[in-house]
Amino acid sequence: LPPLPYGSNYLCVFDQTPPIPASVTRNGLTCPTPSIEQRPEIPFDKDHVNVEVAVRSSETDTDFIHRSFIFYDCTRHKS
């Protein structure tokens, strides 16, 4: 990833949740997931929900990588 100017950072955006600061690692970025309250609701008859996660530059406020991300609720399974 290109280095950002001083004071700028990478942000992770899960659908419409507020941006979360990403951690820069040796191998790229780590995105913490939003709090449970900010995650989309999983439909009653499903065990997961798909969202889009984007990486944003705080300098330009532009999303430059988009990927699908799946939140699972394992408690929906009985075995």
JSON list of N, CA and C in Angstrom, two decimals:
[
{"chain": "A", "resi": 1, "resn": "LEU", "atom": "N", "xyz": [0.83, -1.19, 0.00]},
{"chain": "A", "resi": 1, "resn": "LEU", "atom": "CA", "xyz": [0.00, 0.00, 0.00]},
{"chain": "A", "resi": 1, "resn": "LEU", "atom": "C", "xyz": [0.87, 1.25, 0.00]},
{"chain": "A", "resi": 2, "resn": "PRO", "atom": "N", "xyz": [0.43, 2.26, -0.68]},
{"chain": "A", "resi": 2, "resn": "PRO", "atom": "CA", "xyz": [1.23, 3.49, -0.68]},
{"chain": "A", "resi": 2, "resn": "PRO", "atom": "C", "xyz": [1.17, 4.18, 0.69]},
{"chain": "A", "resi": 3, "resn": "PRO", "atom": "N", "xyz": [2.27, 4.76, 1.10]},
{"chain": "A", "resi": 3, "resn": "PRO", "atom": "CA", "xyz": [2.24, 5.49, 2.37]},
{"chain": "A", "resi": 3, "resn": "PRO", "atom": "C", "xyz": [1.35, 6.73, 2.23]},
{"chain": "A", "resi": 4, "resn": "LEU", "atom": "N", "xyz": [0.66, 7.06, 3.29]},
{"chain": "A", "resi": 4, "resn": "LEU", "atom": "CA", "xyz": [-0.20, 8.24, 3.29]},
{"chain": "A", "resi": 4, "resn": "LEU", "atom": "C", "xyz": [0.53, 9.42, 3.92]},
{"chain": "A", "resi": 5, "resn": "PRO", "atom": "N", "xyz": [0.15, 10.64, 3.58]},
{"chain": "A", "resi": 5, "resn": "PRO", "atom": "CA", "xyz": [0.76, 11.81, 4.20]},
{"chain": "A", "resi": 5, "resn": "PRO", "atom": "C", "xyz": [0.55, 11.81, 5.71]},
{"chain": "A", "resi": 6, "resn": "TYR", "atom": "N", "xyz": [1.40, 12.52, 6.40]},
{"chain": "A", "resi": 6, "resn": "TYR", "atom": "CA", "xyz": [1.31, 12.64, 7.85]},
{"chain": "A", "resi": 6, "resn": "TYR", "atom": "C", "xyz": [-0.10, 13.10, 8.24]},
{"chain": "A", "resi": 7, "resn": "GLY", "atom": "N", "xyz": [-0.67, 12.43, 9.22]},
{"chain": "A", "resi": 7, "resn": "GLY", "atom": "CA", "xyz": [-1.99, 12.79, 9.72]},
{"chain": "A", "resi": 7, "resn": "GLY", "atom": "C", "xyz": [-3.13, 12.10, 9.00]},
{"chain": "A", "resi": 8, "resn": "SER", "atom": "N", "xyz": [-2.83, 11.42, 7.90]},
{"chain": "A", "resi": 8, "resn": "SER", "atom": "CA", "xyz": [-3.86, 10.66, 7.17]},
{"chain": "A", "resi": 8, "resn": "SER", "atom": "C", "xyz": [-3.78, 9.20, 7.57]},
{"chain": "A", "resi": 9, "resn": "ASN", "atom": "N", "xyz": [-4.86, 8.48, 7.34]},
{"chain": "A", "resi": 9, "resn": "ASN", "atom": "CA", "xyz": [-4.83, 7.05, 7.62]},
{"chain": "A", "resi": 9, "resn": "ASN", "atom": "C", "xyz": [-5.80, 6.31, 6.72]},
{"chain": "A", "resi": 10, "resn": "TYR", "atom": "N", "xyz": [-5.72, 5.00, 6.77]},
{"chain": "A", "resi": 10, "resn": "TYR", "atom": "CA", "xyz": [-6.65, 4.15, 6.05]},
{"chain": "A", "resi": 10, "resn": "TYR", "atom": "C", "xyz": [-7.83, 3.85, 6.96]},
{"chain": "A", "resi": 11, "resn": "LEU", "atom": "N", "xyz": [-9.01, 3.80, 6.37]},
{"chain": "A", "resi": 11, "resn": "LEU", "atom": "CA", "xyz": [-10.23, 3.52, 7.10]},
{"chain": "A", "resi": 11, "resn": "LEU", "atom": "C", "xyz": [-10.94, 2.33, 6.48]},
{"chain": "A", "resi": 12, "resn": "CYS", "atom": "N", "xyz": [-11.63, 1.56, 7.30]},
{"chain": "A", "resi": 12, "resn": "CYS", "atom": "CA", "xyz": [-12.44, 0.44, 6.82]},
{"chain": "A", "resi": 12, "resn": "CYS", "atom": "C", "xyz": [-13.90, 0.86, 6.95]},
{"chain": "A", "resi": 13, "resn": "VAL", "atom": "N", "xyz": [-14.66, 0.61, 5.88]},
{"chain": "A", "resi": 13, "resn": "VAL", "atom": "CA", "xyz": [-16.07, 0.99, 5.87]},
{"chain": "A", "resi": 13, "resn": "VAL", "atom": "C", "xyz": [-16.89, -0.25, 5.49]},
{"chain": "A", "resi": 14, "resn": "PHE", "atom": "N", "xyz": [-17.72, -0.70, 6.42]},
{"chain": "A", "resi": 14, "resn": "PHE", "atom": "CA", "xyz": [-18.60, -1.85, 6.19]},
{"chain": "A", "resi": 14, "resn": "PHE", "atom": "C", "xyz": [-19.98, -1.31, 5.84]},
{"chain": "A", "resi": 15, "resn": "ASP", "atom": "N", "xyz": [-20.38, -1.42, 4.59]},
{"chain": "A", "resi": 15, "resn": "ASP", "atom": "CA", "xyz": [-21.65, -0.87, 4.10]},
{"chain": "A", "resi": 15, "resn": "ASP", "atom": "C", "xyz": [-21.80, 0.57, 4.58]},
{"chain": "A", "resi": 16, "resn": "GLN", "atom": "N", "xyz": [-22.83, 0.85, 5.34]},
{"chain": "A", "resi": 16, "resn": "GLN", "atom": "CA", "xyz": [-23.12, 2.23, 5.74]},
{"chain": "A", "resi": 16, "resn": "GLN", "atom": "C", "xyz": [-22.68, 2.57, 7.17]},
{"chain": "A", "resi": 17, "resn": "THR", "atom": "N", "xyz": [-21.85, 1.71, 7.77]},
{"chain": "A", "resi": 17, "resn": "THR", "atom": "CA", "xyz": [-21.40, 1.99, 9.14]},
{"chain": "A", "resi": 17, "resn": "THR", "atom": "C", "xyz": [-20.36, 3.11, 9.13]},
{"chain": "A", "resi": 18, "resn": "PRO", "atom": "N", "xyz": [-20.18, 3.77, 10.25]},
{"chain": "A", "resi": 18, "resn": "PRO", "atom": "CA", "xyz": [-19.13, 4.79, 10.31]},
{"chain": "A", "resi": 18, "resn": "PRO", "atom": "C", "xyz": [-17.75, 4.18, 10.04]},
{"chain": "A", "resi": 19, "resn": "PRO", "atom": "N", "xyz": [-16.87, 4.92, 9.39]},
{"chain": "A", "resi": 19, "resn": "PRO", "atom": "CA", "xyz": [-15.52, 4.40, 9.11]},
{"chain": "A", "resi": 19, "resn": "PRO", "atom": "C", "xyz": [-14.78, 4.05, 10.40]},
{"chain": "A", "resi": 20, "resn": "ILE", "atom": "N", "xyz": [-14.00, 2.97, 10.31]},
{"chain": "A", "resi": 20, "resn": "ILE", "atom": "CA", "xyz": [-13.20, 2.48, 11.44]},
{"chain": "A", "resi": 20, "resn": "ILE", "atom": "C", "xyz": [-11.73, 2.55, 11.03]},
{"chain": "A", "resi": 21, "resn": "PRO", "atom": "N", "xyz": [-10.86, 3.12, 11.86]},
{"chain": "A", "resi": 21, "resn": "PRO", "atom": "CA", "xyz": [-9.44, 3.16, 11.48]},
{"chain": "A", "resi": 21, "resn": "PRO", "atom": "C", "xyz": [-8.86, 1.76, 11.27]},
{"chain": "A", "resi": 22, "resn": "ALA", "atom": "N", "xyz": [-8.14, 1.60, 10.18]},
{"chain": "A", "resi": 22, "resn": "ALA", "atom": "CA", "xyz": [-7.46, 0.34, 9.88]},
{"chain": "A", "resi": 22, "resn": "ALA", "atom": "C", "xyz": [-6.08, 0.36, 10.53]},
{"chain": "A", "resi": 23, "resn": "SER", "atom": "N", "xyz": [-5.56, -0.82, 10.80]},
{"chain": "A", "resi": 23, "resn": "SER", "atom": "CA", "xyz": [-4.19, -0.96, 11.31]},
{"chain": "A", "resi": 23, "resn": "SER", "atom": "C", "xyz": [-3.30, -1.39, 10.16]},
{"chain": "A", "resi": 24, "resn": "VAL", "atom": "N", "xyz": [-2.23, -0.67, 9.95]},
{"chain": "A", "resi": 24, "resn": "VAL", "atom": "CA", "xyz": [-1.27, -1.04, 8.92]},
{"chain": "A", "resi": 24, "resn": "VAL", "atom": "C", "xyz": [-0.35, -2.11, 9.48]},
{"chain": "A", "resi": 25, "resn": "THR", "atom": "N", "xyz": [-0.22, -3.21, 8.75]},
{"chain": "A", "resi": 25, "resn": "THR", "atom": "CA", "xyz": [0.64, -4.31, 9.17]},
{"chain": "A", "resi": 25, "resn": "THR", "atom": "C", "xyz": [1.74, -4.50, 8.13]},
{"chain": "A", "resi": 26, "resn": "ARG", "atom": "N", "xyz": [2.63, -5.38, 8.41]},
{"chain": "A", "resi": 26, "resn": "ARG", "atom": "CA", "xyz": [3.72, -5.68, 7.48]},
{"chain": "A", "resi": 26, "resn": "ARG", "atom": "C", "xyz": [3.18, -6.24, 6.16]},
{"chain": "A", "resi": 27, "resn": "ASN", "atom": "N", "xyz": [2.04, -6.93, 6.24]},
{"chain": "A", "resi": 27, "resn": "ASN", "atom": "CA", "xyz": [1.47, -7.57, 5.06]},
{"chain": "A", "resi": 27, "resn": "ASN", "atom": "C", "xyz": [0.30, -6.81, 4.44]},
{"chain": "A", "resi": 28, "resn": "GLY", "atom": "N", "xyz": [-0.07, -5.67, 4.98]},
{"chain": "A", "resi": 28, "resn": "GLY", "atom": "CA", "xyz": [-1.20, -4.92, 4.43]},
{"chain": "A", "resi": 28, "resn": "GLY", "atom": "C", "xyz": [-1.95, -4.19, 5.52]},
{"chain": "A", "resi": 29, "resn": "LEU", "atom": "N", "xyz": [-3.26, -4.43, 5.57]},
{"chain": "A", "resi": 29, "resn": "LEU", "atom": "CA", "xyz": [-4.12, -3.76, 6.55]},
{"chain": "A", "resi": 29, "resn": "LEU", "atom": "C", "xyz": [-4.94, -4.79, 7.33]},
{"chain": "A", "resi": 30, "resn": "THR", "atom": "N", "xyz": [-5.31, -4.41, 8.53]},
{"chain": "A", "resi": 30, "resn": "THR", "atom": "CA", "xyz": [-6.26, -5.18, 9.33]},
{"chain": "A", "resi": 30, "resn": "THR", "atom": "C", "xyz": [-7.44, -4.27, 9.62]},
{"chain": "A", "resi": 31, "resn": "CYS", "atom": "N", "xyz": [-8.63, -4.79, 9.35]},
{"chain": "A", "resi": 31, "resn": "CYS", "atom": "CA", "xyz": [-9.86, -4.02, 9.59]},
{"chain": "A", "resi": 31, "resn": "CYS", "atom": "C", "xyz": [-10.62, -4.63, 10.76]},
{"chain": "A", "resi": 32, "resn": "PRO", "atom": "N", "xyz": [-10.77, -3.90, 11.85]},
{"chain": "A", "resi": 32, "resn": "PRO", "atom": "CA", "xyz": [-11.63, -4.41, 12.92]},
{"chain": "A", "resi": 32, "resn": "PRO", "atom": "C", "xyz": [-13.08, -4.36, 12.46]},
{"chain": "A", "resi": 33, "resn": "THR", "atom": "N", "xyz": [-13.89, -5.30, 12.91]},
{"chain": "A", "resi": 33, "resn": "THR", "atom": "CA", "xyz": [-15.30, -5.29, 12.52]},
{"chain": "A", "resi": 33, "resn": "THR", "atom": "C", "xyz": [-16.08, -4.29, 13.37]},
{"chain": "A", "resi": 34, "resn": "PRO", "atom": "N", "xyz": [-17.18, -3.80, 12.83]},
{"chain": "A", "resi": 34, "resn": "PRO", "atom": "CA", "xyz": [-18.01, -2.87, 13.61]},
{"chain": "A", "resi": 34, "resn": "PRO", "atom": "C", "xyz": [-18.58, -3.56, 14.85]},
{"chain": "A", "resi": 35, "resn": "SER", "atom": "N", "xyz": [-18.98, -2.76, 15.81]},
{"chain": "A", "resi": 35, "resn": "SER", "atom": "CA", "xyz": [-19.62, -3.32, 17.00]},
{"chain": "A", "resi": 35, "resn": "SER", "atom": "C", "xyz": [-20.90, -4.06, 16.58]},
{"chain": "A", "resi": 36, "resn": "ILE", "atom": "N", "xyz": [-21.35, -4.96, 17.41]},
{"chain": "A", "resi": 36, "resn": "ILE", "atom": "CA", "xyz": [-22.55, -5.75, 17.10]},
{"chain": "A", "resi": 36, "resn": "ILE", "atom": "C", "xyz": [-23.74, -4.83, 16.82]},
{"chain": "A", "resi": 37, "resn": "GLU", "atom": "N", "xyz": [-23.84, -3.75, 17.55]},
{"chain": "A", "resi": 37, "resn": "GLU", "atom": "CA", "xyz": [-24.96, -2.82, 17.37]},
{"chain": "A", "resi": 37, "resn": "GLU", "atom": "C", "xyz": [-24.94, -2.16, 15.99]},
{"chain": "A", "resi": 38, "resn": "GLN", "atom": "N", "xyz": [-23.76, -2.04, 15.39]},
{"chain": "A", "resi": 38, "resn": "GLN", "atom": "CA", "xyz": [-23.64, -1.37, 14.09]},
{"chain": "A", "resi": 38, "resn": "GLN", "atom": "C", "xyz": [-23.67, -2.34, 12.91]},
{"chain": "A", "resi": 39, "resn": "ARG", "atom": "N", "xyz": [-23.65, -3.63, 13.19]},
{"chain": "A", "resi": 39, "resn": "ARG", "atom": "CA", "xyz": [-23.67, -4.62, 12.11]},
{"chain": "A", "resi": 39, "resn": "ARG", "atom": "C", "xyz": [-25.09, -4.76, 11.57]},
{"chain": "A", "resi": 40, "resn": "PRO", "atom": "N", "xyz": [-25.20, -5.13, 10.29]},
{"chain": "A", "resi": 40, "resn": "PRO", "atom": "CA", "xyz": [-26.54, -5.34, 9.74]},
{"chain": "A", "resi": 40, "resn": "PRO", "atom": "C", "xyz": [-27.21, -6.55, 10.38]},
{"chain": "A", "resi": 41, "resn": "GLU", "atom": "N", "xyz": [-28.52, -6.50, 10.46]},
{"chain": "A", "resi": 41, "resn": "GLU", "atom": "CA", "xyz": [-29.27, -7.60, 11.04]},
{"chain": "A", "resi": 41, "resn": "GLU", "atom": "C", "xyz": [-29.25, -8.79, 10.09]},
{"chain": "A", "resi": 42, "resn": "ILE", "atom": "N", "xyz": [-29.05, -9.96, 10.66]},
{"chain": "A", "resi": 42, "resn": "ILE", "atom": "CA", "xyz": [-29.08, -11.19, 9.87]},
{"chain": "A", "resi": 42, "resn": "ILE", "atom": "C", "xyz": [-30.53, -11.62, 9.75]},
{"chain": "A", "resi": 43, "resn": "PRO", "atom": "N", "xyz": [-31.00, -11.88, 8.52]},
{"chain": "A", "resi": 43, "resn": "PRO", "atom": "CA", "xyz": [-32.39, -12.30, 8.34]},
{"chain": "A", "resi": 43, "resn": "PRO", "atom": "C", "xyz": [-32.73, -13.52, 9.19]},
{"chain": "A", "resi": 44, "resn": "PHE", "atom": "N", "xyz": [-33.96, -13.59, 9.64]},
{"chain": "A", "resi": 44, "resn": "PHE", "atom": "CA", "xyz": [-34.41, -14.64, 10.54]},
{"chain": "A", "resi": 44, "resn": "PHE", "atom": "C", "xyz": [-34.11, -16.05, 10.02]},
{"chain": "A", "resi": 45, "resn": "ASP", "atom": "N", "xyz": [-34.29, -16.27, 8.73]},
{"chain": "A", "resi": 45, "resn": "ASP", "atom": "CA", "xyz": [-34.13, -17.61, 8.16]},
{"chain": "A", "resi": 45, "resn": "ASP", "atom": "C", "xyz": [-32.73, -17.88, 7.62]},
{"chain": "A", "resi": 46, "resn": "LYS", "atom": "N", "xyz": [-31.77, -17.04, 7.97]},
{"chain": "A", "resi": 46, "resn": "LYS", "atom": "CA", "xyz": [-30.39, -17.19, 7.48]},
{"chain": "A", "resi": 46, "resn": "LYS", "atom": "C", "xyz": [-29.42, -17.26, 8.65]},
{"chain": "A", "resi": 47, "resn": "ASP", "atom": "N", "xyz": [-28.20, -17.71, 8.36]},
{"chain": "A", "resi": 47, "resn": "ASP", "atom": "CA", "xyz": [-27.15, -17.73, 9.38]},
{"chain": "A", "resi": 47, "resn": "ASP", "atom": "C", "xyz": [-26.06, -16.72, 9.07]},
{"chain": "A", "resi": 48, "resn": "HIS", "atom": "N", "xyz": [-26.27, -15.89, 8.04]},
{"chain": "A", "resi": 48, "resn": "HIS", "atom": "CA", "xyz": [-25.25, -14.93, 7.64]},
{"chain": "A", "resi": 48, "resn": "HIS", "atom": "C", "xyz": [-25.88, -13.76, 6.89]},
{"chain": "A", "resi": 49, "resn": "VAL", "atom": "N", "xyz": [-25.08, -12.72, 6.74]},
{"chain": "A", "resi": 49, "resn": "VAL", "atom": "CA", "xyz": [-25.46, -11.58, 5.91]},
{"chain": "A", "resi": 49, "resn": "VAL", "atom": "C", "xyz": [-24.21, -11.11, 5.19]},
{"chain": "A", "resi": 50, "resn": "ASN", "atom": "N", "xyz": [-24.36, -10.77, 3.91]},
{"chain": "A", "resi": 50, "resn": "ASN", "atom": "CA", "xyz": [-23.26, -10.25, 3.10]},
{"chain": "A", "resi": 50, "resn": "ASN", "atom": "C", "xyz": [-23.27, -8.73, 3.15]},
{"chain": "A", "resi": 51, "resn": "VAL", "atom": "N", "xyz": [-22.10, -8.16, 3.31]},
{"chain": "A", "resi": 51, "resn": "VAL", "atom": "CA", "xyz": [-21.94, -6.71, 3.24]},
{"chain": "A", "resi": 51, "resn": "VAL", "atom": "C", "xyz": [-20.74, -6.40, 2.36]},
{"chain": "A", "resi": 52, "resn": "GLU", "atom": "N", "xyz": [-20.60, -5.16, 2.00]},
{"chain": "A", "resi": 52, "resn": "GLU", "atom": "CA", "xyz": [-19.41, -4.74, 1.27]},
{"chain": "A", "resi": 52, "resn": "GLU", "atom": "C", "xyz": [-18.49, -4.00, 2.23]},
{"chain": "A", "resi": 53, "resn": "VAL", "atom": "N", "xyz": [-17.22, -4.35, 2.20]},
{"chain": "A", "resi": 53, "resn": "VAL", "atom": "CA", "xyz": [-16.23, -3.63, 2.98]},
{"chain": "A", "resi": 53, "resn": "VAL", "atom": "C", "xyz": [-15.34, -2.87, 2.00]},
{"chain": "A", "resi": 54, "resn": "ALA", "atom": "N", "xyz": [-15.04, -1.64, 2.34]},
{"chain": "A", "resi": 54, "resn": "ALA", "atom": "CA", "xyz": [-14.19, -0.81, 1.50]},
{"chain": "A", "resi": 54, "resn": "ALA", "atom": "C", "xyz": [-13.05, -0.25, 2.33]},
{"chain": "A", "resi": 55, "resn": "VAL", "atom": "N", "xyz": [-11.94, -0.01, 1.67]},
{"chain": "A", "resi": 55, "resn": "VAL", "atom": "CA", "xyz": [-10.81, 0.68, 2.29]},
{"chain": "A", "resi": 55, "resn": "VAL", "atom": "C", "xyz": [-10.81, 2.09, 1.74]},
{"chain": "A", "resi": 56, "resn": "ARG", "atom": "N", "xyz": [-10.74, 3.04, 2.64]},
{"chain": "A", "resi": 56, "resn": "ARG", "atom": "CA", "xyz": [-10.84, 4.46, 2.28]},
{"chain": "A", "resi": 56, "resn": "ARG", "atom": "C", "xyz": [-9.61, 5.20, 2.77]},
{"chain": "A", "resi": 57, "resn": "SER", "atom": "N", "xyz": [-9.20, 6.16, 2.01]},
{"chain": "A", "resi": 57, "resn": "SER", "atom": "CA", "xyz": [-8.13, 7.07, 2.42]},
{"chain": "A", "resi": 57, "resn": "SER", "atom": "C", "xyz": [-8.77, 8.26, 3.13]},
{"chain": "A", "resi": 58, "resn": "SER", "atom": "N", "xyz": [-8.32, 8.56, 4.33]},
{"chain": "A", "resi": 58, "resn": "SER", "atom": "CA", "xyz": [-8.87, 9.72, 5.03]},
{"chain": "A", "resi": 58, "resn": "SER", "atom": "C", "xyz": [-8.43, 11.02, 4.36]},
{"chain": "A", "resi": 59, "resn": "GLU", "atom": "N", "xyz": [-7.36, 10.96, 3.58]},
{"chain": "A", "resi": 59, "resn": "GLU", "atom": "CA", "xyz": [-6.86, 12.16, 2.90]},
{"chain": "A", "resi": 59, "resn": "GLU", "atom": "C", "xyz": [-7.82, 12.59, 1.78]},
{"chain": "A", "resi": 60, "resn": "THR", "atom": "N", "xyz": [-8.27, 11.63, 0.98]},
{"chain": "A", "resi": 60, "resn": "THR", "atom": "CA", "xyz": [-9.11, 11.95, -0.18]},
{"chain": "A", "resi": 60, "resn": "THR", "atom": "C", "xyz": [-10.58, 11.61, 0.03]},
{"chain": "A", "resi": 61, "resn": "ASP", "atom": "N", "xyz": [-10.90, 10.87, 1.09]},
{"chain": "A", "resi": 61, "resn": "ASP", "atom": "CA", "xyz": [-12.25, 10.40, 1.37]},
{"chain": "A", "resi": 61, "resn": "ASP", "atom": "C", "xyz": [-12.79, 9.56, 0.21]},
{"chain": "A", "resi": 62, "resn": "THR", "atom": "N", "xyz": [-11.88, 8.83, -0.43]},
{"chain": "A", "resi": 62, "resn": "THR", "atom": "CA", "xyz": [-12.23, 7.99, -1.57]},
{"chain": "A", "resi": 62, "resn": "THR", "atom": "C", "xyz": [-12.04, 6.52, -1.22]},
{"chain": "A", "resi": 63, "resn": "ASP", "atom": "N", "xyz": [-13.05, 5.71, -1.55]},
{"chain": "A", "resi": 63, "resn": "ASP", "atom": "CA", "xyz": [-12.93, 4.26, -1.38]},
{"chain": "A", "resi": 63, "resn": "ASP", "atom": "C", "xyz": [-12.19, 3.71, -2.59]},
{"chain": "A", "resi": 64, "resn": "PHE", "atom": "N", "xyz": [-11.14, 2.92, -2.36]},
{"chain": "A", "resi": 64, "resn": "PHE", "atom": "CA", "xyz": [-10.37, 2.43, -3.50]},
{"chain": "A", "resi": 64, "resn": "PHE", "atom": "C", "xyz": [-10.28, 0.92, -3.59]},
{"chain": "A", "resi": 65, "resn": "ILE", "atom": "N", "xyz": [-10.78, 0.20, -2.61]},
{"chain": "A", "resi": 65, "resn": "ILE", "atom": "CA", "xyz": [-10.87, -1.26, -2.68]},
{"chain": "A", "resi": 65, "resn": "ILE", "atom": "C", "xyz": [-12.23, -1.64, -2.11]},
{"chain": "A", "resi": 66, "resn": "HIS", "atom": "N", "xyz": [-12.95, -2.51, -2.81]},
{"chain": "A", "resi": 66, "resn": "HIS", "atom": "CA", "xyz": [-14.25, -3.01, -2.34]},
{"chain": "A", "resi": 66, "resn": "HIS", "atom": "C", "xyz": [-14.22, -4.52, -2.39]},
{"chain": "A", "resi": 67, "resn": "ARG", "atom": "N", "xyz": [-14.68, -5.15, -1.34]},
{"chain": "A", "resi": 67, "resn": "ARG", "atom": "CA", "xyz": [-14.76, -6.61, -1.29]},
{"chain": "A", "resi": 67, "resn": "ARG", "atom": "C", "xyz": [-16.02, -7.02, -0.53]},
{"chain": "A", "resi": 68, "resn": "SER", "atom": "N", "xyz": [-16.48, -8.22, -0.83]},
{"chain": "A", "resi": 68, "resn": "SER", "atom": "CA", "xyz": [-17.61, -8.78, -0.10]},
{"chain": "A", "resi": 68, "resn": "SER", "atom": "C", "xyz": [-17.10, -9.32, 1.24]},
{"chain": "A", "resi": 69, "resn": "PHE", "atom": "N", "xyz": [-17.91, -9.16, 2.28]},
{"chain": "A", "resi": 69, "resn": "PHE", "atom": "CA", "xyz": [-17.56, -9.65, 3.62]},
{"chain": "A", "resi": 69, "resn": "PHE", "atom": "C", "xyz": [-18.82, -10.29, 4.19]},
{"chain": "A", "resi": 70, "resn": "ILE", "atom": "N", "xyz": [-18.66, -11.40, 4.88]},
{"chain": "A", "resi": 70, "resn": "ILE", "atom": "CA", "xyz": [-19.81, -12.12, 5.42]},
{"chain": "A", "resi": 70, "resn": "ILE", "atom": "C", "xyz": [-19.74, -12.15, 6.95]},
{"chain": "A", "resi": 71, "resn": "PHE", "atom": "N", "xyz": [-20.82, -11.71, 7.58]},
{"chain": "A", "resi": 71, "resn": "PHE", "atom": "CA", "xyz": [-20.99, -11.86, 9.02]},
{"chain": "A", "resi": 71, "resn": "PHE", "atom": "C", "xyz": [-21.82, -13.11, 9.25]},
{"chain": "A", "resi": 72, "resn": "TYR", "atom": "N", "xyz": [-21.35, -13.99, 10.13]},
{"chain": "A", "resi": 72, "resn": "TYR", "atom": "CA", "xyz": [-22.06, -15.23, 10.46]},
{"chain": "A", "resi": 72, "resn": "TYR", "atom": "C", "xyz": [-22.60, -15.15, 11.87]},
{"chain": "A", "resi": 73, "resn": "ASP", "atom": "N", "xyz": [-23.71, -15.85, 12.10]},
{"chain": "A", "resi": 73, "resn": "ASP", "atom": "CA", "xyz": [-24.24, -16.06, 13.45]},
{"chain": "A", "resi": 73, "resn": "ASP", "atom": "C", "xyz": [-24.27, -17.56, 13.68]},
{"chain": "A", "resi": 74, "resn": "CYS", "atom": "N", "xyz": [-23.22, -18.08, 14.29]},
{"chain": "A", "resi": 74, "resn": "CYS", "atom": "CA", "xyz": [-23.09, -19.53, 14.50]},
{"chain": "A", "resi": 74, "resn": "CYS", "atom": "C", "xyz": [-24.11, -20.08, 15.49]},
{"chain": "A", "resi": 75, "resn": "THR", "atom": "N", "xyz": [-24.72, -19.22, 16.29]},
{"chain": "A", "resi": 75, "resn": "THR", "atom": "CA", "xyz": [-25.73, -19.71, 17.24]},
{"chain": "A", "resi": 75, "resn": "THR", "atom": "C", "xyz": [-26.99, -20.19, 16.53]},
{"chain": "A", "resi": 76, "resn": "ARG", "atom": "N", "xyz": [-27.11, -19.91, 15.25]},
{"chain": "A", "resi": 76, "resn": "ARG", "atom": "CA", "xyz": [-28.28, -20.37, 14.49]},
{"chain": "A", "resi": 76, "resn": "ARG", "atom": "C", "xyz": [-28.20, -21.86, 14.17]},
{"chain": "A", "resi": 77, "resn": "HIS", "atom": "N", "xyz": [-27.03, -22.45, 14.43]},
{"chain": "A", "resi": 77, "resn": "HIS", "atom": "CA", "xyz": [-26.84, -23.89, 14.17]},
{"chain": "A", "resi": 77, "resn": "HIS", "atom": "C", "xyz": [-26.93, -24.65, 15.48]},
{"chain": "A", "resi": 78, "resn": "LYS", "atom": "N", "xyz": [-27.58, -25.78, 15.44]},
{"chain": "A", "resi": 78, "resn": "LYS", "atom": "CA", "xyz": [-27.80, -26.58, 16.65]},
{"chain": "A", "resi": 78, "resn": "LYS", "atom": "C", "xyz": [-26.76, -27.68, 16.83]},
{"chain": "A", "resi": 79, "resn": "SER", "atom": "N", "xyz": [-26.00, -28.00, 15.80]},
{"chain": "A", "resi": 79, "resn": "SER", "atom": "CA", "xyz": [-25.00, -29.06, 15.95]},
{"chain": "A", "resi": 79, "resn": "SER", "atom": "C", "xyz": [-23.66, -28.63, 15.41]}
]
